[in-house]
Coordinates of C-alpha atoms and ligand atoms in Angstrom, one line a residue:
M1 CA 0.0 0.0 0.0
A2 CA 2.8 2.4 1.0
K3 CA 4.4 1.7 -2.3
Q4 CA 1.2 2.5 -4.2
E5 CA 0.9 5.8 -2.3
D6 CA 4.5 6.6 -3.2
L7 CA 3.7 5.8 -6.8
F8 CA 0.7 8.2 -6.8
K9 CA 2.9 11.0 -5.2
N10 CA 5.5 10.4 -7.8
V11 CA 3.0 10.7 -10.6
I12 CA 1.7 14.0 -9.2
S13 CA 5.1 15.5 -8.8
H14 CA 6.4 14.2 -12.1
A15 CA 3.3 15.6 -13.9
K16 CA 4.3 19.0 -12.5
E17 CA 8.0 18.8 -13.1
Y18 CA 7.6 17.9 -16.7
G19 CA 4.9 20.4 -17.6
Y20 CA 2.0 18.0 -17.7
I21 CA -0.3 19.3 -15.0
F22 CA -0.4 22.3 -12.7
A23 CA -2.8 23.3 -10.0
S24 CA -5.2 25.9 -11.4
S25 CA -4.4 29.5 -10.5
E26 CA -1.5 28.2 -8.5
I27 CA 0.0 31.6 -7.7
Y28 CA -3.2 32.2 -5.6
D29 CA -2.7 28.8 -3.9
G30 CA -4.9 27.0 -6.4
I31 CA -8.6 26.0 -6.4
S32 CA -9.6 22.6 -5.1
A33 CA -10.2 19.9 -7.7
V34 CA -9.5 22.2 -10.7
Y35 CA -6.3 21.7 -12.8
D36 CA -4.4 23.3 -15.7
Y37 CA -2.6 21.3 -18.3
G38 CA 0.9 22.5 -19.2
Q39 CA 2.8 22.4 -22.4
N40 CA 3.3 18.6 -22.4
G41 CA -0.1 17.9 -20.8
A42 CA -2.0 19.8 -23.5
E43 CA -0.3 17.8 -26.2
L44 CA -0.9 14.5 -24.5
K45 CA -4.5 15.4 -23.9
N46 CA -5.0 16.4 -27.5
N47 CA -3.4 13.1 -28.6
I48 CA -5.8 11.1 -26.4
K49 CA -8.7 13.0 -27.8
E50 CA -7.6 12.4 -31.4
Y51 CA -7.0 8.7 -30.7
W52 CA -10.6 8.4 -29.4
W53 CA -12.1 10.7 -32.1
R54 CA -10.5 8.9 -35.0
S55 CA -11.4 5.5 -33.6
M56 CA -15.1 6.6 -33.3
T57 CA -15.7 8.8 -36.3
Q58 CA -13.1 7.6 -38.8
L59 CA -13.1 3.9 -38.3
H60 CA -16.9 3.7 -38.1
Q61 CA -18.8 4.9 -41.2
N62 CA -22.0 5.2 -39.2
I63 CA -20.6 7.5 -36.4
V64 CA -20.4 11.3 -36.8
G65 CA -19.1 13.9 -34.3
I66 CA -20.6 17.1 -33.1
D67 CA -19.6 20.0 -30.8
A68 CA -22.6 21.2 -28.8
A69 CA -22.6 24.3 -26.4
I70 CA -21.9 24.0 -22.7
L71 CA -24.9 26.2 -21.9
M72 CA -28.2 24.5 -22.7
H73 CA -31.9 25.4 -22.3
P74 CA -32.6 24.7 -18.6
T75 CA -35.5 22.4 -19.4
T76 CA -32.9 20.0 -20.8
W77 CA -31.9 19.2 -17.2
K78 CA -35.4 18.8 -16.0
A79 CA -36.1 16.3 -18.8
S80 CA -32.9 14.4 -18.2
G81 CA -33.6 14.0 -14.5
H82 CA -30.5 15.9 -13.4
V83 CA -32.5 18.6 -11.6
D84 CA -34.3 16.0 -9.5
A85 CA -31.9 13.1 -9.2
F86 CA -28.3 14.1 -9.9
N87 CA -27.3 13.8 -6.3
D88 CA -24.6 12.3 -4.2
P89 CA -25.3 10.8 -0.8
L90 CA -23.0 12.6 1.7
I91 CA -22.0 12.0 5.2
D92 CA -19.9 14.1 7.6
N93 CA -17.7 13.0 10.3
K94 CA -18.6 15.0 13.4
D95 CA -15.1 14.8 14.9
S96 CA -12.8 15.4 11.9
K97 CA -15.4 17.7 10.1
K98 CA -14.5 15.9 6.9
R99 CA -17.1 15.1 4.3
Y100 CA -17.4 11.8 2.4
R101 CA -19.6 10.2 -0.1
A102 CA -21.5 7.6 1.9
D103 CA -21.7 5.1 -1.1
V104 CA -17.9 5.4 -1.7
L105 CA -17.2 4.6 2.0
V106 CA -19.2 1.4 1.7
E107 CA -17.8 0.5 -1.7
D108 CA -14.3 0.9 -0.5
H109 CA -15.1 -1.4 2.4
A110 CA -16.4 -4.0 -0.1
E111 CA -13.3 -3.6 -2.2
K112 CA -11.1 -4.5 0.7
L113 CA -13.0 -7.8 1.1
L114 CA -12.4 -8.5 -2.6
Q115 CA -8.7 -7.8 -2.2
K116 CA -8.6 -10.2 0.8
A117 CA -10.2 -12.9 -1.3
E118 CA -7.9 -12.2 -4.2
K119 CA -4.9 -12.5 -1.9
E120 CA -6.0 -15.9 -0.7
I121 CA -6.6 -17.0 -4.3
A122 CA -3.2 -15.8 -5.5
K123 CA -1.6 -17.7 -2.6
A124 CA -3.4 -20.9 -3.5
K125 CA -2.6 -20.5 -7.1
K126 CA 1.1 -20.4 -6.2
R127 CA 0.7 -23.5 -4.0
F128 CA -1.2 -25.7 -6.4
G129 CA 0.4 -24.5 -9.7
D130 CA -1.2 -25.8 -13.0
D131 CA -3.7 -28.0 -11.2
F132 CA -5.4 -25.0 -9.6
D133 CA -9.2 -24.6 -10.3
E134 CA -10.0 -21.1 -9.3
E135 CA -13.8 -21.4 -9.6
M136 CA -13.8 -24.5 -7.5
Y137 CA -11.6 -22.8 -4.9
K138 CA -13.9 -19.8 -4.7
E139 CA -16.9 -22.1 -4.1
T140 CA -15.2 -24.3 -1.5
N141 CA -12.6 -22.4 0.5
P142 CA -14.5 -21.1 3.6
R143 CA -12.5 -17.9 4.0
V144 CA -12.7 -16.9 0.3
K145 CA -16.4 -17.8 0.3
R146 CA -17.1 -15.6 3.3
Y147 CA -15.2 -12.6 1.9
L148 CA -17.0 -12.8 -1.5
G149 CA -20.3 -13.5 0.1
E150 CA -20.1 -10.6 2.5
R151 CA -19.0 -8.3 -0.3
K152 CA -22.0 -9.3 -2.5
E153 CA -24.4 -8.9 0.4
I154 CA -23.0 -5.4 1.2
L155 CA -23.1 -4.1 -2.4
E156 CA -26.6 -5.5 -2.9
R157 CA -27.9 -3.9 0.2
L158 CA -26.3 -0.6 -0.7
A159 CA -27.8 -0.7 -4.2
K160 CA -31.2 -1.4 -2.8
S161 CA -31.0 1.4 -0.2
L162 CA -29.9 3.9 -2.8
T163 CA -32.5 2.9 -5.3
E164 CA -35.2 3.2 -2.6
E165 CA -33.6 6.5 -1.4
N166 CA -33.4 4.9 2.0
L167 CA -30.5 7.0 3.3
A168 CA -31.1 5.9 6.9
D169 CA -30.2 2.4 5.9
V170 CA -27.0 3.6 4.2
K171 CA -26.1 5.2 7.5
A172 CA -27.0 2.0 9.3
L173 CA -24.8 0.0 6.9
I174 CA -21.8 2.3 7.6
E175 CA -22.4 1.8 11.4
E176 CA -22.9 -1.9 11.2
L177 CA -19.7 -2.4 9.1
E178 CA -17.9 -0.1 11.6
I179 CA -16.6 2.0 8.8
A180 CA -14.3 4.7 10.2
D181 CA -13.2 8.1 8.8
P182 CA -10.3 7.0 6.5
E183 CA -8.2 9.9 7.7
T184 CA -8.8 9.9 11.5
G185 CA -10.4 6.6 12.4
S186 CA -13.4 8.3 14.0
K187 CA -16.8 6.6 13.7
N188 CA -18.9 9.6 14.8
W189 CA -21.0 10.1 11.7
T190 CA -23.9 12.5 10.9
E191 CA -27.0 11.4 8.9
V192 CA -26.6 10.8 5.2
R193 CA -28.0 13.6 3.0
Q194 CA -28.5 14.1 -0.8
F195 CA -26.6 17.0 -2.5
N196 CA -27.2 18.1 -6.1
L197 CA -24.0 18.3 -8.1
M198 CA -24.9 20.8 -10.9
F199 CA -23.3 24.2 -11.0
G200 CA -25.9 26.9 -11.5
T201 CA -25.3 30.2 -13.4
K202 CA -27.4 33.1 -14.6
L203 CA -28.3 34.3 -18.1
G204 CA -29.3 37.9 -18.5
A205 CA -28.5 41.4 -17.2
S206 CA -30.8 42.1 -14.3
A207 CA -31.3 40.0 -11.3
E208 CA -35.1 39.9 -11.7
S209 CA -35.2 38.8 -15.4
A210 CA -32.1 36.5 -15.3
Q211 CA -32.7 32.9 -16.2
Q212 CA -31.3 30.1 -14.1
L213 CA -29.0 28.0 -16.2
Y214 CA -26.6 25.1 -15.5
L215 CA -23.1 24.3 -16.6
R216 CA -23.7 20.9 -18.3
P217 CA -22.8 18.0 -16.0
E218 CA -22.4 15.6 -18.9
T219 CA -22.0 16.1 -22.7
A220 CA -24.6 13.4 -23.5
Q221 CA -27.6 15.7 -23.5
G222 CA -26.1 17.9 -26.2
I223 CA -26.2 14.8 -28.4
F224 CA -29.8 13.9 -27.5
V225 CA -31.3 17.3 -28.2
N226 CA -29.5 17.3 -31.6
F227 CA -30.6 13.7 -32.5
L228 CA -33.0 14.7 -35.2
N229 CA -30.8 17.5 -36.6
V230 CA -27.9 15.1 -37.2
Q231 CA -30.1 12.2 -38.4
K232 CA -31.9 14.3 -41.0
T233 CA -29.0 16.5 -42.2
G234 CA -26.6 13.5 -42.3
R235 CA -29.3 11.1 -43.7
M236 CA -28.2 8.7 -41.0
K237 CA -29.9 5.3 -40.8
I238 CA -30.3 3.2 -37.6
P239 CA -28.0 2.0 -36.2
F240 CA -25.8 5.1 -36.0
G241 CA -23.8 7.0 -33.5
I242 CA -23.1 10.6 -32.5
A243 CA -19.8 11.3 -30.7
Q244 CA -18.7 14.4 -28.8
I245 CA -15.8 15.6 -26.7
G246 CA -16.3 18.5 -24.4
K247 CA -16.2 20.1 -20.9
A248 CA -18.5 19.0 -18.1
F249 CA -18.9 20.5 -14.7
R250 CA -19.8 18.9 -11.4
N251 CA -19.8 20.4 -7.9
E252 CA -18.0 17.3 -6.5
I253 CA -18.0 17.6 -2.7
V254 CA -15.5 14.9 -2.1
A255 CA -12.9 15.9 -4.7
R256 CA -9.6 14.2 -4.0
Q257 CA -7.3 12.0 -5.9
F258 CA -5.8 14.6 -8.3
I259 CA -7.4 14.6 -11.7
F260 CA -9.5 11.5 -11.0
R261 CA -12.4 13.5 -9.7
M262 CA -12.5 17.1 -10.8
R263 CA -15.0 19.9 -10.8
E264 CA -14.3 20.9 -14.4
F265 CA -13.4 18.0 -16.6
E266 CA -13.8 16.7 -20.1
Q267 CA -15.8 13.8 -21.4
M268 CA -15.6 11.8 -24.6
E269 CA -19.1 10.4 -25.1
M270 CA -20.8 8.5 -27.9
Q271 CA -24.5 7.7 -28.1
F272 CA -25.4 4.8 -30.4
F273 CA -29.0 4.7 -31.6
V274 CA -30.5 1.3 -32.2
R275 CA -33.8 -0.5 -32.9
P276 CA -35.8 -1.2 -29.7
G277 CA -35.1 -4.8 -28.6
Q278 CA -31.6 -4.9 -30.1
E279 CA -30.0 -2.7 -27.4
L280 CA -28.6 -5.5 -25.2
E281 CA -26.8 -7.1 -28.2
W282 CA -25.3 -3.7 -29.1
Y283 CA -24.4 -3.1 -25.4
E284 CA -22.3 -6.3 -25.4
K285 CA -20.7 -5.3 -28.7
W286 CA -19.7 -1.9 -27.4
K287 CA -18.3 -3.3 -24.2
E288 CA -15.9 -5.4 -26.3
T289 CA -15.1 -2.6 -28.8
R290 CA -14.3 -0.2 -26.0
L291 CA -12.1 -2.7 -24.1
N292 CA -10.2 -3.3 -27.3
W293 CA -9.6 0.4 -27.8
H294 CA -8.0 0.4 -24.3
R295 CA -6.0 -2.8 -25.1
S296 CA -4.6 -1.2 -28.2
L297 CA -2.6 1.3 -26.1
G298 CA -0.7 -1.6 -24.4
L299 CA -1.0 -0.3 -20.8
G300 CA -1.3 -3.9 -19.6
E301 CA -4.2 -6.3 -19.8
E302 CA -4.1 -6.8 -16.1
N303 CA -4.9 -3.2 -15.4
Y304 CA -8.5 -3.4 -16.7
R305 CA -11.6 -5.1 -15.5
F306 CA -15.4 -4.8 -16.0
H307 CA -17.6 -4.0 -13.1
D308 CA -21.3 -4.6 -13.8
H309 CA -23.6 -2.2 -12.0
E310 CA -25.7 -3.5 -9.2
K311 CA -27.6 -0.3 -8.9
L312 CA -28.8 0.9 -12.3
A313 CA -29.2 4.6 -13.0
H314 CA -32.8 5.8 -13.6
Y315 CA -32.3 5.7 -17.4
A316 CA -30.5 2.3 -17.8
N317 CA -31.5 -1.3 -18.3
A318 CA -27.8 -2.5 -18.3
A319 CA -24.6 -0.8 -17.3
A320 CA -21.0 -1.6 -16.7
D321 CA -17.8 0.3 -15.9
I322 CA -14.4 -0.4 -17.4
E323 CA -12.3 -0.1 -14.3
F324 CA -8.6 0.7 -14.3
D325 CA -6.0 -0.1 -11.7
F326 CA -5.0 3.4 -10.7
P327 CA -2.3 3.9 -8.1
F328 CA -5.1 4.0 -5.5
G329 CA -6.7 0.7 -6.8
F330 CA -9.3 -0.3 -9.4
K331 CA -11.7 2.6 -10.1
E332 CA -14.1 3.6 -12.9
L333 CA -12.5 4.8 -16.0
E334 CA -15.3 4.5 -18.5
G335 CA -19.0 3.8 -18.3
I336 CA -21.0 1.8 -20.9
H337 CA -24.7 2.2 -20.5
S338 CA -27.8 0.8 -22.2
R339 CA -29.9 4.0 -21.7
T340 CA -33.1 2.6 -23.2
D341 CA -35.3 5.3 -24.9
F342 CA -35.4 7.3 -21.7
D343 CA -33.6 10.5 -22.8
L344 CA -35.2 10.9 -26.2
K345 CA -38.7 10.2 -24.8
A346 CA -38.1 12.6 -21.9
H347 CA -37.1 15.3 -24.4
E348 CA -40.1 14.6 -26.6
E349 CA -42.4 15.1 -23.5
H350 CA -40.7 18.3 -22.3
S351 CA -40.2 19.9 -25.7
G352 CA -43.4 18.7 -27.5
K353 CA -41.3 17.8 -30.5
K354 CA -41.2 14.3 -32.0
L355 CA -37.7 12.7 -31.8
R356 CA -38.4 9.6 -33.8
F357 CA -36.9 7.6 -36.7
Y358 CA -38.9 6.2 -39.6
D359 CA -37.4 2.7 -40.2
P360 CA -38.0 1.9 -43.9
E361 CA -37.4 -1.8 -43.3
M362 CA -39.8 -2.1 -40.4
K363 CA -42.1 0.6 -42.0
E364 CA -42.5 2.0 -38.5
N365 CA -41.8 5.2 -36.6
Y366 CA -40.1 4.7 -33.2
V367 CA -38.0 6.3 -30.5
P368 CA -34.6 4.6 -30.9
Y369 CA -32.9 2.9 -27.9
V370 CA -29.4 4.1 -27.0
I371 CA -26.1 2.6 -26.0
E372 CA -23.7 5.1 -24.5
T373 CA -20.0 4.9 -24.1
S374 CA -18.7 7.6 -21.8
I375 CA -15.0 8.1 -20.8
G376 CA -13.5 10.9 -18.8
L377 CA -10.6 12.4 -20.8
D378 CA -8.8 13.5 -17.6
R379 CA -9.2 10.0 -16.1
M380 CA -7.8 8.5 -19.2
F381 CA -4.9 10.9 -18.9
L382 CA -4.3 9.8 -15.4
A383 CA -4.5 6.1 -16.4
V384 CA -1.9 6.7 -19.2
L385 CA 0.4 8.7 -17.0
S386 CA 0.4 6.4 -14.0
A387 CA 0.8 3.2 -16.0
S388 CA 3.7 4.8 -18.0
L389 CA 5.8 6.2 -15.2
K390 CA 8.6 3.7 -14.3
D391 CA 11.6 3.8 -12.0
E392 CA 13.9 1.3 -13.8
Q393 CA 16.9 -0.4 -12.5
L394 CA 19.4 -0.9 -15.3
E395 CA 21.9 -3.7 -15.9
D396 CA 24.9 -1.5 -15.1
G397 CA 23.5 -0.8 -11.6
S398 CA 22.2 2.7 -12.4
S399 CA 18.6 3.6 -12.6
R400 CA 16.4 5.9 -14.7
I401 CA 13.0 7.5 -14.5
V402 CA 11.2 6.9 -17.7
L403 CA 7.7 7.8 -18.9
K404 CA 6.8 4.9 -21.2
L405 CA 3.9 6.6 -22.9
P406 CA 2.3 4.8 -25.8
A407 CA 4.3 6.5 -28.7
V408 CA 1.1 7.4 -30.5
L409 CA 0.1 9.6 -27.5
A410 CA 3.5 11.1 -26.7
P411 CA 3.7 14.9 -26.8
T412 CA 7.0 14.9 -28.6
K413 CA 7.7 12.1 -31.1
A414 CA 11.4 12.6 -31.5
A415 CA 14.2 14.8 -30.0
I416 CA 16.9 15.8 -32.4
L417 CA 20.2 16.1 -30.6
P418 CA 23.6 17.4 -32.0
L419 CA 26.3 15.4 -30.2
V420 CA 28.2 18.7 -29.6
K421 CA 27.4 22.3 -30.1
K422 CA 29.9 22.9 -32.8
D423 CA 31.5 21.7 -36.0
G424 CA 28.3 22.1 -38.0
L425 CA 26.3 19.5 -36.0
P426 CA 23.7 22.0 -34.7
E427 CA 23.1 23.2 -38.2
M428 CA 22.5 19.7 -39.5
A429 CA 20.3 18.8 -36.6
Q430 CA 18.2 21.9 -37.2
K431 CA 17.8 21.0 -40.8
I432 CA 16.4 17.6 -39.8
V433 CA 14.0 19.4 -37.4
D434 CA 12.9 21.7 -40.2
D435 CA 12.1 18.7 -42.4
L436 CA 10.4 16.5 -39.8
K437 CA 8.3 19.3 -38.2
W438 CA 5.8 19.3 -41.0
D439 CA 4.6 15.8 -40.1
F440 CA 5.6 15.3 -36.5
R441 CA 6.0 17.2 -33.2
V442 CA 9.8 17.1 -32.8
Q443 CA 12.1 19.0 -30.5
Y444 CA 15.7 20.3 -30.8
D445 CA 17.8 20.0 -27.7
E446 CA 21.5 20.8 -27.5
K447 CA 22.0 21.6 -23.8
D448 CA 24.1 19.3 -21.5
A449 CA 25.9 16.1 -22.2
I450 CA 24.2 13.6 -24.5
G451 CA 23.5 11.1 -21.6
R452 CA 21.7 13.7 -19.6
R453 CA 19.7 14.7 -22.7
Y454 CA 18.6 11.1 -23.2
R455 CA 17.5 10.9 -19.6
R456 CA 15.6 14.2 -19.8
Q457 CA 13.7 12.9 -22.9
D458 CA 13.1 9.5 -21.2
A459 CA 11.5 11.3 -18.3
A460 CA 9.4 13.6 -20.6
G461 CA 8.1 10.5 -22.5
T462 CA 9.7 11.1 -25.9
P463 CA 9.9 7.7 -27.7
L464 CA 12.8 8.5 -30.0
C465 CA 16.1 10.4 -29.8
I466 CA 18.0 11.2 -33.0
T467 CA 21.6 12.0 -32.5
V468 CA 23.7 13.9 -35.1
D469 CA 27.5 13.2 -34.8
H470 CA 30.6 13.9 -36.9
D471 CA 30.0 10.8 -39.1
S472 CA 26.6 12.2 -39.9
L473 CA 28.3 15.0 -41.8
E474 CA 30.0 12.5 -44.0
D475 CA 27.4 9.8 -44.6
E476 CA 24.0 11.5 -43.7
S477 CA 23.2 8.9 -41.2
V478 CA 22.2 9.4 -37.6
T479 CA 21.8 7.3 -34.4
V480 CA 18.2 6.6 -33.4
R481 CA 17.8 5.6 -29.8
F482 CA 14.6 3.9 -28.7
R483 CA 13.3 5.1 -25.3
D484 CA 11.9 1.8 -24.0
S485 CA 14.6 -0.7 -25.0
M486 CA 17.4 2.0 -25.1
E487 CA 18.6 0.2 -28.3
Q488 CA 20.4 2.3 -30.8
K489 CA 20.6 1.9 -34.6
R490 CA 22.2 3.8 -37.4
V491 CA 19.7 5.2 -39.9
H492 CA 20.0 7.3 -43.1
I493 CA 18.2 10.7 -42.7
N494 CA 15.9 9.9 -45.6
E495 CA 14.5 7.0 -43.6
L496 CA 13.7 9.1 -40.5
A497 CA 10.1 10.1 -41.4
G498 CA 9.2 6.6 -42.3
L499 CA 10.6 5.2 -39.0
I500 CA 8.8 7.8 -36.8
K501 CA 5.6 7.2 -38.7
K502 CA 5.8 3.5 -38.1
E503 CA 6.5 3.9 -34.4
T504 CA 3.8 6.6 -33.7
D505 CA 1.1 6.2 -36.3
F506 CA -2.6 5.7 -35.4
R507 CA -2.8 2.7 -37.7
T508 CA 0.2 1.0 -36.2
W509 CA -1.4 1.1 -32.8
M510 CA -5.1 0.6 -33.6
E511 CA -5.2 -1.8 -36.5
G512 CA -5.0 -5.1 -34.7
Y513 CA -7.8 -4.1 -32.3
V514 CA -10.8 -3.3 -34.6
D515 CA -13.5 -5.8 -35.4
Ligands
GAP1 N1 -23.3 10.5 -19.7 C1 -23.0 9.5 -18.7 C2 -22.1 10.0 -17.6 O1 -21.8 11.2 -17.5 P1 -20.8 9.2 -15.6 O2 -20.4 7.8 -15.1 O3 -21.3 10.2 -14.6 O4 -21.7 9.0 -16.8 C3 -18.8 9.2 -17.3 O5 -19.5 9.9 -16.2 C4 -17.3 9.3 -17.1 O6 -16.9 10.7 -16.9 C5 -16.8 8.5 -15.9 O7 -16.5 7.2 -16.3 C6 -15.5 9.3 -15.7 O8 -14.4 8.8 -16.5 C7 -15.8 10.7 -16.1 N2 -16.1 11.5 -14.9 C8 -17.2 11.6 -14.2 N3 -17.1 12.5 -13.2 C9 -15.9 13.0 -13.2 C10 -15.1 13.9 -12.5 N4 -15.7 14.6 -11.4 N5 -13.9 14.2 -12.8 C11 -13.3 13.5 -13.8 N6 -13.9 12.6 -14.6 C12 -15.2 12.4 -14.3

């Protein structure tokens, strides 16, 4: 655990040191749960966006992208259920005065039971080797059975209490499980209360006539209200999808864990409209497609797992999260929801406008059902950053800090380094930069000894270093050093563009992962 906490601290300080993430308005001591992306962070973020956007709108002929406004007509949020039901159950600790999400306290307790069971299973696996039957062990080992049984019971009871809005029972559960304030150990809790997460704002000049608006808490509604516009102008036929990337705002009360839970963040969402009755088939398909997208980045198969929801949101008939093993454990990275026809129907009712599709094959007008895939861009950023940061011990006994970002996402694709600052090497290196910069983000660096420059680029996440030396002047070849293997090879300068493309191209990374 201590090691994990260290890793998280290292990720946060590395993100700052290398220009990835700064606290917002830091010179005024920052603002809680709001962050700014620095020169490398902005590039990495744009690259993640592009990787998602291209996989959605370029690899699928039936998905198009839009960019809707953050401010929407206030009735949108009444129709979507956010005015009445976008709440978090909160609980305060009377001694420490700290505020927590009651459901998260219970879920964390349940997660510990799962971890205990997994530890037992791992031990047994080691003991029995190839003969080990994990399913049988789970069903027969009394300790593992108890841990998993207790966990299931707790999560089911939590889901039931939340669905029934029985907040007294959520409090009772916290007391029965003897859950203590994670920071102080106190068990002196208040009642559990609901708190609406939407940020309000005003439209208009005078206080009397101003209209109450909200900063959107999700980008999805901008897609739903534009369903017919896109369907008609794009002549889209069911099934089809609309994708969007944009800011969302939530007044998160318990906002810790760096960019995992922010008040201003970005979502990458896609709503896929299907025939009623076919939604669960598409739901399964999208679960697989999205997991494959994650796999393509090579952050480690073991870092992902699905978590099927016990408590379904008011609009869903099936829902699962793709969870990622962040430095603080497995947590939600992306949600995949079968949202039924809830949103379009609700907007029909509140707007009085029909939001239907005439299906020529069925000769029928219907409100389509929707599968949603929704991923937090900032959470994806944190997943990429934390899985990539490595403190490596090298064979010669030294160590290096290296940010093994997937090359397709790396802010700088190659650093061009003259071995020394004289003899015409800087000029040749600069010429290489001037040629490559049209296709790739490359960086010229001449300061410090070559070894230090390699280490600096390793830590910043640059996948390739290109060194120009005295031989380069004679034979027009340069040394290419690969960040991850530290291997070096001699390459003619005419081959550089092809090599960088092969290492960092969207196609190289994604091609084996599409169905
Ligand atoms: N339209 C569905 C929706 O918004 P959600 O589970 O509330 O569903 C989707 O959010 C994704 O947005 C989450 O899986 C997470 O990655 C991201 N997200 C949600 N709240 C966030 C926050 N406060 N900070 C950063 N990312 C957040």
